[in-house]
mmCIF file of C-alpha atoms in Angstrom:
data_model
loop_
_atom_site.group_PDB
_atom_site.id
_atom_site.type_symbol
_atom_site.label_atom_id
_atom_site.label_comp_id
_atom_site.label_asym_id
_atom_site.label_seq_id
_atom_site.Cartn_x
_atom_site.Cartn_y
_atom_site.Cartn_z
ATOM 1 C CA UNK A 254 -66.588 -38.321 -26.344
ATOM 2 C CA UNK A 255 -63.755 -37.746 -23.926
ATOM 3 C CA UNK A 256 -60.260 -37.078 -25.274
ATOM 4 C CA UNK A 257 -57.186 -36.935 -23.092
ATOM 5 C CA UNK A 258 -54.355 -34.635 -24.046
ATOM 6 C CA UNK A 259 -50.939 -34.420 -22.347
ATOM 7 C CA UNK A 260 -48.662 -31.394 -22.299
ATOM 8 C CA UNK A 261 -45.093 -32.011 -21.123
ATOM 9 C CA UNK A 262 -43.373 -29.187 -19.302
ATOM 10 C CA UNK A 263 -39.612 -29.499 -19.704
ATOM 11 C CA UNK A 264 -37.307 -29.487 -16.726
ATOM 12 C CA UNK A 265 -34.907 -26.547 -17.022
ATOM 13 C CA UNK A 266 -31.305 -27.663 -17.524
ATOM 14 C CA UNK A 267 -28.947 -26.816 -14.682
ATOM 15 C CA UNK A 268 -26.238 -24.190 -14.946
ATOM 16 C CA UNK A 269 -22.845 -25.921 -14.656
ATOM 17 C CA UNK A 270 -19.230 -24.779 -14.430
ATOM 18 C CA UNK A 271 -17.467 -25.079 -17.761
ATOM 19 C CA UNK A 272 -14.015 -25.102 -16.195
ATOM 20 C CA UNK A 273 -12.999 -21.523 -15.430
ATOM 21 C CA UNK A 274 -15.798 -20.334 -13.170
ATOM 22 C CA UNK A 275 -14.496 -18.786 -9.917
ATOM 23 C CA UNK A 276 -16.675 -17.149 -7.271
ATOM 24 C CA UNK A 277 -13.889 -16.388 -4.758
ATOM 25 C CA UNK A 278 -11.807 -13.237 -5.160
ATOM 26 C CA UNK A 279 -8.036 -12.930 -4.723
ATOM 27 C CA UNK A 280 -8.440 -10.286 -1.993
ATOM 28 C CA UNK A 281 -8.082 -8.616 0.320
ATOM 29 C CA UNK A 282 -6.833 -5.922 -2.028
ATOM 30 C CA UNK A 283 -4.560 -2.999 -1.234
ATOM 31 C CA UNK A 284 -6.325 0.332 -1.829
ATOM 32 C CA UNK A 285 -2.932 1.975 -2.462
ATOM 33 C CA UNK A 286 -1.838 -0.597 -5.028
ATOM 34 C CA UNK A 287 -5.150 -0.368 -6.872
ATOM 35 C CA UNK A 288 -5.102 3.436 -6.888
ATOM 36 C CA UNK A 289 -1.548 3.464 -8.256
ATOM 37 C CA UNK A 290 -1.980 0.704 -10.840
ATOM 38 C CA UNK A 291 -1.471 1.932 -14.392
ATOM 39 C CA UNK A 292 -3.446 -0.967 -15.871
ATOM 40 C CA UNK A 293 -6.405 -3.106 -14.834
ATOM 41 C CA UNK A 294 -5.997 -5.467 -11.861
ATOM 42 C CA UNK A 295 -7.478 -8.972 -11.786
ATOM 43 C CA UNK A 296 -9.948 -9.717 -9.008
ATOM 44 C CA UNK A 297 -9.733 -13.491 -9.486
ATOM 45 C CA UNK A 298 -13.498 -13.659 -10.113
ATOM 46 C CA UNK A 299 -14.762 -15.279 -13.306
ATOM 47 C CA UNK A 300 -18.043 -16.490 -14.800
ATOM 48 C CA UNK A 301 -17.996 -19.601 -16.996
ATOM 49 C CA UNK A 302 -21.298 -21.445 -16.757
ATOM 50 C CA UNK A 303 -23.897 -22.692 -19.188
ATOM 51 C CA UNK A 304 -26.458 -25.504 -19.509
ATOM 52 C CA UNK A 305 -26.895 -28.449 -21.828
ATOM 53 C CA UNK A 306 -29.884 -26.626 -23.298
ATOM 54 C CA UNK A 307 -28.030 -23.413 -24.032
ATOM 55 C CA UNK A 308 -24.325 -22.669 -24.460
ATOM 56 C CA UNK A 309 -24.704 -19.100 -25.779
ATOM 57 C CA UNK A 310 -24.765 -16.721 -22.819
ATOM 58 C CA UNK A 311 -25.249 -12.960 -22.379
ATOM 59 C CA UNK A 312 -23.654 -11.432 -19.270
ATOM 60 C CA UNK A 313 -23.966 -8.044 -17.596
ATOM 61 C CA UNK A 314 -23.237 -6.312 -14.306
ATOM 62 C CA UNK A 315 -26.437 -4.980 -12.744
ATOM 63 C CA UNK A 316 -27.612 -2.889 -9.788
ATOM 64 C CA UNK A 317 -25.341 0.089 -10.497
ATOM 65 C CA UNK A 318 -21.911 -1.565 -10.307
ATOM 66 C CA UNK A 319 -18.978 0.612 -9.130
ATOM 67 C CA UNK A 320 -17.435 2.654 -11.917
ATOM 68 C CA UNK A 321 -13.978 1.226 -11.188
ATOM 69 C CA UNK A 322 -14.773 -2.405 -12.145
ATOM 70 C CA UNK A 323 -15.210 -3.995 -15.566
ATOM 71 C CA UNK A 324 -15.994 -7.359 -17.173
ATOM 72 C CA UNK A 325 -13.514 -8.591 -19.767
ATOM 73 C CA UNK A 326 -14.151 -11.438 -22.193
ATOM 74 C CA UNK A 327 -11.515 -14.201 -22.150
ATOM 75 C CA UNK A 328 -10.535 -17.192 -24.229
ATOM 76 C CA UNK A 329 -8.520 -19.486 -21.996
ATOM 77 C CA UNK A 330 -5.892 -17.404 -20.180
ATOM 78 C CA UNK A 331 -5.893 -14.511 -22.654
ATOM 79 C CA UNK A 332 -8.253 -11.655 -23.351
ATOM 80 C CA UNK A 333 -10.458 -12.485 -26.298
ATOM 81 C CA UNK A 334 -10.294 -10.676 -29.612
ATOM 82 C CA UNK A 335 -14.080 -10.559 -29.398
ATOM 83 C CA UNK A 336 -14.979 -8.122 -26.654
ATOM 84 C CA UNK A 337 -18.780 -8.335 -26.745
ATOM 85 C CA UNK A 338 -20.546 -9.599 -23.632
ATOM 86 C CA UNK A 339 -23.501 -11.092 -25.524
ATOM 87 C CA UNK A 340 -23.820 -14.462 -27.285
ATOM 88 C CA UNK A 341 -20.686 -15.847 -25.597
ATOM 89 C CA UNK A 342 -20.192 -19.559 -26.174
ATOM 90 C CA UNK A 343 -19.413 -21.038 -22.768
ATOM 91 C CA UNK A 344 -18.753 -24.696 -23.470
ATOM 92 C CA UNK A 345 -15.726 -26.699 -22.332
ATOM 93 C CA UNK A 346 -16.101 -28.871 -25.415
ATOM 94 C CA UNK A 347 -16.117 -26.022 -27.935
ATOM 95 C CA UNK A 348 -12.351 -25.678 -28.351
ATOM 96 C CA UNK A 349 -11.259 -22.161 -29.299
ATOM 97 C CA UNK A 350 -14.898 -21.044 -29.255
ATOM 98 C CA UNK A 351 -15.099 -21.637 -25.493
ATOM 99 C CA UNK A 352 -15.037 -18.190 -23.852
ATOM 100 C CA UNK A 353 -15.755 -16.798 -20.399
ATOM 101 C CA UNK A 354 -15.673 -13.431 -18.586
ATOM 102 C CA UNK A 355 -13.466 -12.136 -15.775
ATOM 103 C CA UNK A 356 -13.913 -9.223 -13.409
ATOM 104 C CA UNK A 357 -11.192 -6.578 -13.119
ATOM 105 C CA UNK A 358 -10.515 -3.375 -11.233
ATOM 106 C CA UNK A 359 -9.859 -0.596 -13.726
ATOM 107 C CA UNK A 360 -6.534 1.261 -13.749
ATOM 108 C CA UNK A 361 -6.185 3.699 -10.835
ATOM 109 C CA UNK A 362 -9.292 2.305 -9.142
ATOM 110 C CA UNK A 363 -10.480 4.681 -6.423
ATOM 111 C CA UNK A 364 -11.625 2.129 -3.864
ATOM 112 C CA UNK A 365 -12.242 2.853 -0.178
ATOM 113 C CA UNK A 366 -9.911 1.299 2.403
ATOM 114 C CA UNK A 367 -11.701 -1.086 4.745
ATOM 115 C CA UNK A 368 -14.729 -1.522 2.490
ATOM 116 C CA UNK A 369 -16.363 -4.488 0.778
ATOM 117 C CA UNK A 370 -17.143 -4.102 -2.916
ATOM 118 C CA UNK A 371 -20.343 -5.914 -3.907
ATOM 119 C CA UNK A 372 -20.956 -6.739 -7.563
ATOM 120 C CA UNK A 373 -23.892 -8.589 -9.116
ATOM 121 C CA UNK A 374 -23.636 -10.423 -12.449
ATOM 122 C CA UNK A 375 -26.637 -11.736 -14.384
ATOM 123 C CA UNK A 376 -26.124 -14.463 -16.967
ATOM 124 C CA UNK A 377 -28.971 -14.812 -19.470
ATOM 125 C CA UNK A 378 -29.400 -17.480 -22.167
ATOM 126 C CA UNK A 379 -29.038 -15.769 -25.521
ATOM 127 C CA UNK A 380 -32.187 -15.287 -27.602
ATOM 128 C CA UNK A 381 -30.831 -17.884 -30.051
ATOM 129 C CA UNK A 382 -31.482 -20.577 -27.403
ATOM 130 C CA UNK A 383 -34.926 -22.059 -28.135
ATOM 131 C CA UNK A 384 -34.720 -25.453 -26.403
ATOM 132 C CA UNK A 385 -37.582 -26.019 -23.957
ATOM 133 C CA UNK A 386 -35.071 -26.864 -21.217
ATOM 134 C CA UNK A 387 -33.343 -23.495 -21.491
ATOM 135 C CA UNK A 388 -33.001 -22.218 -17.897
ATOM 136 C CA UNK A 389 -33.937 -18.898 -16.392
ATOM 137 C CA UNK A 390 -31.273 -16.195 -16.014
ATOM 138 C CA UNK A 391 -28.727 -16.844 -13.287
ATOM 139 C CA UNK A 392 -27.765 -14.155 -10.759
ATOM 140 C CA UNK A 393 -24.329 -14.332 -9.130
ATOM 141 C CA UNK A 394 -23.179 -12.123 -6.242
ATOM 142 C CA UNK A 395 -19.453 -11.358 -5.978
ATOM 143 C CA UNK A 396 -17.685 -9.702 -3.043
ATOM 144 C CA UNK A 397 -14.229 -8.147 -2.885
ATOM 145 C CA UNK A 398 -12.602 -7.025 0.368
ATOM 146 C CA UNK A 399 -10.504 -3.847 0.386
ATOM 147 C CA UNK A 400 -7.952 -3.884 3.185
ATOM 148 C CA UNK A 401 -7.657 -1.196 5.850
ATOM 149 C CA UNK A 402 -4.089 0.125 5.806
ATOM 150 C CA UNK A 403 -2.116 -0.306 9.034
ATOM 151 C CA UNK A 404 -1.032 2.649 11.182
ATOM 152 C CA UNK A 405 2.639 3.476 11.831
ATOM 153 C CA UNK A 406 3.545 2.414 15.405
ATOM 154 C CA UNK A 407 6.565 3.297 17.595
ATOM 155 C CA UNK A 408 8.648 0.171 18.089
ATOM 156 C CA UNK A 409 10.308 1.479 21.244
ATOM 157 C CA UNK A 410 13.171 3.758 20.238
ATOM 158 C CA UNK A 411 11.407 6.439 18.215
ATOM 159 C CA UNK A 412 12.235 9.984 19.398
ATOM 160 C CA UNK A 413 10.781 13.105 17.804
ATOM 161 C CA UNK A 414 12.416 15.802 20.008
ATOM 162 C CA UNK A 415 16.094 16.694 19.761
ATOM 163 C CA UNK A 416 18.588 17.279 22.603
ATOM 164 C CA UNK A 417 19.228 20.870 21.456
ATOM 165 C CA UNK A 418 19.724 23.741 21.348
ATOM 166 C CA UNK A 419 23.350 23.242 20.341
ATOM 167 C CA UNK A 420 26.377 25.482 20.618
ATOM 168 C CA UNK A 421 27.893 26.350 17.274
ATOM 169 C CA UNK A 422 31.266 26.825 19.047
ATOM 170 C CA UNK A 423 31.143 23.399 20.690
ATOM 171 C CA UNK A 424 30.080 21.671 17.482
ATOM 172 C CA UNK A 425 32.854 23.353 15.491
ATOM 173 C CA UNK A 426 35.582 21.813 17.660
ATOM 174 C CA UNK A 427 33.923 18.419 18.347
ATOM 175 C CA UNK A 428 36.163 15.619 17.035
ATOM 176 C CA UNK A 429 33.329 13.078 17.166
ATOM 177 C CA UNK A 430 29.823 13.187 15.806
ATOM 178 C CA UNK A 431 27.160 14.568 18.192
ATOM 179 C CA UNK A 432 24.010 12.598 18.975
ATOM 180 C CA UNK A 433 20.963 14.790 18.365
ATOM 181 C CA UNK A 434 18.638 12.457 20.272
ATOM 182 C CA UNK A 435 16.376 12.161 17.234
ATOM 183 C CA UNK A 436 15.572 8.620 16.104
ATOM 184 C CA UNK A 437 13.128 6.862 13.812
ATOM 185 C CA UNK A 438 11.852 3.429 14.865
ATOM 186 C CA UNK A 439 8.383 2.771 13.483
ATOM 187 C CA UNK A 440 6.725 0.140 11.345
ATOM 188 C CA UNK A 441 3.255 -1.157 10.581
ATOM 189 C CA UNK A 442 1.435 -4.429 11.038
ATOM 190 C CA UNK A 443 1.404 -4.937 7.294
ATOM 191 C CA UNK A 444 5.142 -4.265 6.879
ATOM 192 C CA UNK A 445 8.152 -4.425 9.212
ATOM 193 C CA UNK A 446 10.843 -3.810 6.551
ATOM 194 C CA UNK A 447 11.365 -0.073 6.150
ATOM 195 C CA UNK A 448 13.463 2.142 3.841
ATOM 196 C CA UNK A 449 14.420 5.582 5.168
ATOM 197 C CA UNK A 450 15.740 8.694 3.450
ATOM 198 C CA UNK A 451 16.740 12.102 4.813
ATOM 199 C CA UNK A 452 16.294 15.416 3.020
ATOM 200 C CA UNK A 453 16.471 19.132 3.808
ATOM 201 C CA UNK A 454 19.460 20.833 5.506
ATOM 202 C CA UNK A 455 21.558 17.671 5.454
ATOM 203 C CA UNK A 456 25.032 19.167 4.940
ATOM 204 C CA UNK A 457 26.135 18.906 8.584
ATOM 205 C CA UNK A 458 24.140 15.845 9.687
ATOM 206 C CA UNK A 459 24.098 12.132 9.016
ATOM 207 C CA UNK A 460 21.626 9.302 9.532
ATOM 208 C CA UNK A 461 23.029 6.096 11.014
ATOM 209 C CA UNK A 462 21.547 2.653 11.426
ATOM 210 C CA UNK A 463 21.461 1.356 15.010
ATOM 211 C CA UNK A 464 20.744 -1.839 16.878
ATOM 212 C CA UNK A 465 19.813 -0.877 20.407
ATOM 213 C CA UNK A 466 22.504 1.566 21.630
ATOM 214 C CA UNK A 467 25.166 0.485 19.116
ATOM 215 C CA UNK A 468 25.794 1.189 15.461
ATOM 216 C CA UNK A 469 24.439 -1.683 13.394
ATOM 217 C CA UNK A 470 25.727 -3.868 10.627
ATOM 218 C CA UNK A 471 24.742 -3.643 7.841
ATOM 219 C CA UNK A 472 24.787 0.147 7.519
ATOM 220 C CA UNK A 473 22.308 0.358 4.635
ATOM 221 C CA UNK A 474 19.254 2.565 5.121
ATOM 222 C CA UNK A 475 17.028 0.231 3.098
ATOM 223 C CA UNK A 476 15.105 -2.892 4.115
ATOM 224 C CA UNK A 477 15.555 -2.192 7.851
ATOM 225 C CA UNK A 478 13.539 -4.505 10.091
ATOM 226 C CA UNK A 479 11.914 -2.208 12.653
ATOM 227 C CA UNK A 480 10.006 -4.450 15.013
ATOM 228 C CA UNK A 481 10.341 -4.671 18.773
ATOM 229 C CA UNK A 482 9.345 -8.331 18.618
ATOM 230 C CA UNK A 483 11.935 -9.257 15.975
ATOM 231 C CA UNK A 484 14.045 -12.220 16.994
ATOM 232 C CA UNK A 485 17.685 -11.855 17.985
ATOM 233 C CA UNK A 486 19.423 -8.787 16.623
ATOM 234 C CA UNK A 487 16.983 -8.102 13.797
ATOM 235 C CA UNK A 488 15.301 -5.060 15.373
ATOM 236 C CA UNK A 489 17.087 -1.971 14.027
ATOM 237 C CA UNK A 490 16.339 1.750 13.876
ATOM 238 C CA UNK A 491 18.050 4.958 12.673
ATOM 239 C CA UNK A 492 19.495 7.875 14.646
ATOM 240 C CA UNK A 493 20.415 11.381 13.577
ATOM 241 C CA UNK A 494 23.852 12.854 14.352
ATOM 242 C CA UNK A 495 25.584 16.153 13.774
ATOM 243 C CA UNK A 496 28.890 15.533 12.016
ATOM 244 C CA UNK A 497 32.256 16.028 13.700
ATOM 245 C CA UNK A 498 33.309 19.713 13.494
ATOM 246 C CA UNK A 499 29.898 20.618 12.122
ATOM 247 C CA UNK A 500 30.037 24.055 10.516
ATOM 248 C CA UNK A 501 26.773 25.630 11.617
ATOM 249 C CA UNK A 502 25.868 29.232 12.334
ATOM 250 C CA UNK A 503 24.544 30.680 15.550
ATOM 251 C CA UNK A 504 20.773 31.024 15.437
ATOM 252 C CA UNK A 505 20.320 28.478 12.648
ATOM 253 C CA UNK A 506 17.424 26.059 12.626
ATOM 254 C CA UNK A 507 18.177 22.993 10.510
ATOM 255 C CA UNK A 508 14.966 21.775 8.890
ATOM 256 C CA UNK A 509 15.117 18.064 8.110
ATOM 257 C CA UNK A 510 12.626 15.589 6.708
ATOM 258 C CA UNK A 511 12.787 11.822 7.062
ATOM 259 C CA UNK A 512 10.618 9.707 4.772
ATOM 260 C CA UNK A 513 9.943 6.119 5.809
ATOM 261 C CA UNK A 514 8.780 3.885 2.964
ATOM 262 C CA UNK A 515 7.608 0.271 3.182
ATOM 263 C CA UNK A 516 10.209 -1.861 1.427
ATOM 264 C CA UNK A 517 9.271 -3.355 -1.934
ATOM 265 C CA UNK A 518 9.246 -6.786 -0.271
ATOM 266 C CA UNK A 519 6.075 -5.777 1.598
ATOM 267 C CA UNK A 520 3.103 -7.107 -0.339
ATOM 268 C CA UNK A 521 0.523 -7.258 2.455
ATOM 269 C CA UNK A 522 -2.646 -5.454 1.403
ATOM 270 C CA UNK A 523 -2.539 -3.462 4.665
ATOM 271 C CA UNK A 524 0.789 -1.806 3.738
ATOM 272 C CA UNK A 525 0.357 2.001 4.012
ATOM 273 C CA UNK A 526 1.728 4.984 2.131
ATOM 274 C CA UNK A 527 5.170 6.334 3.078
ATOM 275 C CA UNK A 528 5.363 8.330 6.293
ATOM 276 C CA UNK A 529 6.967 11.797 6.368
ATOM 277 C CA UNK A 530 8.368 13.138 9.661
ATOM 278 C CA UNK A 531 9.802 16.643 10.194
ATOM 279 C CA UNK A 532 12.820 17.117 12.448
ATOM 280 C CA UNK A 533 14.342 20.450 13.581
ATOM 281 C CA UNK A 534 17.757 21.176 15.106
ATOM 282 C CA UNK A 535 18.162 24.569 16.780
ATOM 283 C CA UNK A 536 21.609 26.159 16.979
ATOM 284 C CA UNK A 537 21.785 28.568 19.918
ATOM 285 C CA UNK A 538 22.850 32.174 19.620
ATOM 286 C CA UNK A 539 25.755 32.789 22.011
ATOM 287 C CA UNK A 540 24.792 35.036 24.937
ATOM 288 C CA UNK A 541 26.356 38.482 25.061
ATOM 289 C CA UNK A 542 28.917 39.376 27.764
ATOM 290 C CA UNK A 543 27.368 41.946 30.102
ATOM 291 C CA UNK A 544 28.680 44.164 32.923
ATOM 292 C CA UNK A 545 27.774 42.626 36.260
ATOM 293 C CA UNK A 546 28.309 45.969 38.138
ATOM 294 C CA UNK A 547 32.053 46.269 38.850
ATOM 295 C CA UNK A 548 33.364 46.182 35.308
ATOM 296 C CA UNK A 549 35.564 49.254 34.496
ATOM 297 C CA UNK A 550 37.440 49.650 31.267
ATOM 298 C CA UNK A 551 38.933 53.096 32.152
ATOM 299 C CA UNK A 552 42.162 53.287 34.157
ATOM 300 C CA UNK A 553 42.914 55.800 36.931
ATOM 301 C CA UNK A 554 46.037 57.091 35.127
ATOM 302 C CA UNK A 555 48.212 58.660 34.133
ATOM 303 C CA UNK A 556 50.481 56.979 36.718
ATOM 304 C CA UNK A 557 53.794 58.267 38.077
#
């Protein structure tokens, strides 16, 4: 006798987005912002998939993920009170039980500028899923780009060497400020709006905002557009002057430091750290009067 038996092999249910899945990051990310962040930073990446055969999902980062990233369980737009990454109900029809996970950079993340961070997530149907159509684990690759910070570039009027040495006697009687020749005029591709501040031996000097060869308006030393290609009169820089009747001593060297900081309006991921530049002003020591050969301070007297 011949008996026919049939065994049906189920077709695995497909993994489908339950509404909040996102495989594209918000980058590129600033390495300086991430390193200075006091709390976690969102990457924009999220996993929110399940199948009709299984809505309870376990998730994990695999292949030695970087120590500065973490998965956080979410309910809607808020972190979930349940923090476990196993047995997560991912179902758009489950109401408040519908959870997902998001990827974050940890606080003070020590990323490398110019790198790409690769993270692999594996989603596995929970062991409670016994339907024959339950699919195999799903592997998702995520990439995050870390920006390379821009270099500070001379915009045409930057000068690092002064016109000195200067005469203390001349400066003491000068009724107008004296141009030192020193000027700062740099910016970066990621930021053209620069704040500047002067420190050090500043008692007899002042920093002035300039447009070309003329003092500029406004006079503020913050949010200065320093860009040779800026339209119209928007390209400004700063120059250093000795004050009128500057009270300096012979032989002095005035040590000054200018710090250029990208303005807070600069949000480009390439924006670099502040730049510190050292400036020195040398005050000459007056030369001594010397006998040139015919000097005689003794008379021929007494005289009749």
